């Protein structure tokens, strides 16, 4: 049997290749947008991709299933339980239904319909026929069952979440009951994804371990208690999720060869950025961005949760241009791949030579002032500036600086209504990454005296402030 997991750390997204060593045939489940990773894997190992499946219509990333099937001639198979639902698959495919079976050489995948995260969601029960036709080896659970959690039921809106939570209760009780404790659980996400609350970092578990430790699989919960628990403490929903649902239901366009791999003249970028014709994303770390950047640029470092924040805060109405320190093609390609995975395909290119060449050309620069935690606390106490805490609600409630105004990162796109743009402000997060994102947004919104708190609340607490 062939079994491989591919992890996109930026979105904590897992895709899988399952196949038969004897025939060399492969199925790819929940493929990421840039599908060359699977094409290369098959070519390098002498395999052939014959099946492509999605467990559901994804919200957090744009699926590569349609393009991968088109490039390989594979059978494209998705849930048929989307009929009559708000999101339906609108491109050519084969429908899969509860009870269907897919055979790939000695490998068998049994299809189970497990609604709850979405109405059409499927789970695949995987059997390695070379070892046993009766005992399943693995569950490919998508966004149904996570390590330590379940998929959130509220992505289709307030009006749908209660009914979906109750469907999830029935899916847990009915579709897992006959499966053995020893079967492996391979979810579609790990910790860091917003598709569920309280996920653990390990990419794999067993059903028996989840039965004993996963709080949502507690058999003592009745339906009402289960629904209450499932709807508690859910993370904020990134607003690019509905857009991705629409893209995935209509059918994503092809992205290979990759867009944006074109070097652009620094002077032209400077002119167009100042005129608001493009959105420049600066990929460097917060201190480098603070020291000097292209006017109106967004500071979203490639070494952090780039894919999530770029998907969340990048405007829809202007082309994207990327810039790093020196125009390194590998860095640019990494950023491009992350952007297209969240549906940001409109990438014109990158600054030739990066900020090094931009600075040597004598082009305009802006700065984001950096402030240590001691100066920040003193300035807030004296009334010289307002502290804007851009972390999540749970983080803010767990402890924050005196006088801080809570405004999560994504909400800073609308400014901070309680604070006048002429008022000096300092953005703070956990370490300084998200506050750089927020600080750059506020500067684009017209806030004139913006600071970033270096080290964030981690440094604040270590200094006993």
CSV table of N, CA, C and O in Angstrom, one decimal, residues 366-368 388 412-425 438-451:
chain,number,residue,atom,x,y,z
A,366,UNK,N,8.7,54.6,3.7
A,366,UNK,CA,8.0,54.9,4.9
A,366,UNK,C,8.5,54.0,6.0
A,366,UNK,O,9.2,52.9,5.7
A,367,UNK,N,8.3,54.3,7.3
A,367,UNK,CA,8.7,53.5,8.4
A,367,UNK,C,7.5,53.2,9.3
A,367,UNK,O,6.5,53.8,9.3
A,368,UNK,N,7.7,52.1,10.1
A,368,UNK,CA,6.7,51.8,11.1
A,368,UNK,C,7.5,51.8,12.4
A,368,UNK,O,8.4,50.9,12.7
A,388,UNK,N,-3.4,49.5,21.1
A,388,UNK,CA,-4.4,48.7,20.4
A,388,UNK,C,-4.0,47.2,20.4
A,388,UNK,O,-2.9,46.9,19.8
A,412,UNK,N,-9.0,45.8,11.9
A,412,UNK,CA,-8.3,47.1,11.7
A,412,UNK,C,-8.4,47.6,10.3
A,412,UNK,O,-8.1,48.7,10.0
A,413,UNK,N,-8.9,46.7,9.4
A,413,UNK,CA,-9.1,47.2,8.0
A,413,UNK,C,-10.1,48.3,8.0
A,413,UNK,O,-10.2,49.1,7.1
A,414,UNK,N,-11.0,48.4,9.0
A,414,UNK,CA,-12.0,49.5,9.1
A,414,UNK,C,-11.5,50.6,10.0
A,414,UNK,O,-12.3,51.4,10.4
A,415,UNK,N,-10.3,50.6,10.4
A,415,UNK,CA,-9.7,51.5,11.4
A,415,UNK,C,-10.2,51.1,12.8
A,415,UNK,O,-10.7,50.0,13.0
A,416,UNK,N,-10.0,52.0,13.7
A,416,UNK,CA,-10.5,51.8,15.1
A,416,UNK,C,-11.4,52.9,15.4
A,416,UNK,O,-10.9,54.1,15.7
A,417,UNK,N,-12.7,52.7,15.3
A,417,UNK,CA,-13.6,53.8,15.4
A,417,UNK,C,-13.5,54.7,16.7
A,417,UNK,O,-13.7,55.9,16.7
A,418,UNK,N,-13.0,54.1,17.8
A,418,UNK,CA,-12.9,54.8,19.1
A,418,UNK,C,-11.7,55.7,19.1
A,418,UNK,O,-11.5,56.5,20.1
A,419,UNK,N,-10.8,55.6,18.1
A,419,UNK,CA,-9.5,56.3,18.1
A,419,UNK,C,-9.4,57.2,16.9
A,419,UNK,O,-9.5,56.7,15.7
A,420,UNK,N,-9.2,58.4,17.0
A,420,UNK,CA,-9.0,59.4,15.9
A,420,UNK,C,-7.7,59.1,15.2
A,420,UNK,O,-6.7,58.8,15.8
A,421,UNK,N,-7.7,59.2,13.8
A,421,UNK,CA,-6.4,58.9,13.1
A,421,UNK,C,-5.2,59.8,13.4
A,421,UNK,O,-4.1,59.4,13.2
A,422,UNK,N,-5.5,60.9,14.1
A,422,UNK,CA,-4.4,61.8,14.5
A,422,UNK,C,-3.8,61.4,15.8
A,422,UNK,O,-2.7,61.9,16.2
A,423,UNK,N,-4.4,60.5,16.5
A,423,UNK,CA,-3.9,60.1,17.8
A,423,UNK,C,-2.8,59.1,17.7
A,423,UNK,O,-2.9,58.1,16.9
A,424,UNK,N,-1.7,59.3,18.4
A,424,UNK,CA,-0.6,58.3,18.4
A,424,UNK,C,-1.1,56.9,18.9
A,424,UNK,O,-1.8,56.9,20.0
A,425,UNK,N,-0.8,55.8,18.2
A,425,UNK,CA,-1.2,54.5,18.6
A,425,UNK,C,-0.1,53.5,18.6
A,425,UNK,O,0.9,53.8,17.9
A,438,UNK,N,-1.2,44.6,11.4
A,438,UNK,CA,-2.2,45.6,11.8
A,438,UNK,C,-1.7,47.0,11.7
A,438,UNK,O,-2.4,47.9,11.2
A,439,UNK,N,-0.4,47.2,12.1
A,439,UNK,CA,0.2,48.6,12.0
A,439,UNK,C,0.2,49.0,10.5
A,439,UNK,O,0.0,50.2,10.2
A,440,UNK,N,0.6,48.1,9.6
A,440,UNK,CA,0.7,48.5,8.2
A,440,UNK,C,-0.7,48.8,7.7
A,440,UNK,O,-0.9,49.7,6.8
A,441,UNK,N,-1.7,48.1,8.1
A,441,UNK,CA,-3.1,48.4,7.7
A,441,UNK,C,-3.5,49.7,8.2
A,441,UNK,O,-4.1,50.5,7.4
A,442,UNK,N,-3.3,50.0,9.4
A,442,UNK,CA,-3.7,51.3,10.0
A,442,UNK,C,-3.0,52.5,9.2
A,442,UNK,O,-3.6,53.5,9.0
A,443,UNK,N,-1.7,52.3,8.9
A,443,UNK,CA,-1.1,53.4,8.1
A,443,UNK,C,-1.7,53.6,6.7
A,443,UNK,O,-1.9,54.7,6.3
A,444,UNK,N,-2.2,52.5,6.1
A,444,UNK,CA,-2.9,52.6,4.9
A,444,UNK,C,-4.2,53.3,5.1
A,444,UNK,O,-4.8,53.9,4.1
A,445,UNK,N,-4.8,53.1,6.3
A,445,UNK,CA,-6.1,53.7,6.6
A,445,UNK,C,-6.0,55.2,6.9
A,445,UNK,O,-7.0,55.9,7.2
A,446,UNK,N,-4.7,55.7,7.0
A,446,UNK,CA,-4.6,57.1,7.3
A,446,UNK,C,-4.2,57.5,8.7
A,446,UNK,O,-4.1,58.7,9.1
A,447,UNK,N,-3.9,56.5,9.5
A,447,UNK,CA,-3.4,56.7,10.9
A,447,UNK,C,-1.9,57.2,10.7
A,447,UNK,O,-1.1,56.5,10.1
A,448,UNK,N,-1.6,58.3,11.3
A,448,UNK,CA,-0.4,59.0,11.0
A,448,UNK,C,0.8,58.7,11.9
A,448,UNK,O,1.9,58.8,11.6
A,449,UNK,N,0.4,58.3,13.2
A,449,UNK,CA,1.5,58.1,14.2
A,449,UNK,C,1.3,56.7,14.8
A,449,UNK,O,0.8,56.5,15.9
A,450,UNK,N,1.8,55.7,14.0
A,450,UNK,CA,1.6,54.3,14.4
A,450,UNK,C,2.9,53.7,14.8
A,450,UNK,O,3.9,53.9,14.2
A,451,UNK,N,2.8,52.9,15.9
A,451,UNK,CA,4.0,52.2,16.4
A,451,UNK,C,3.7,50.7,16.5
A,451,UNK,O,2.5,50.3,16.7
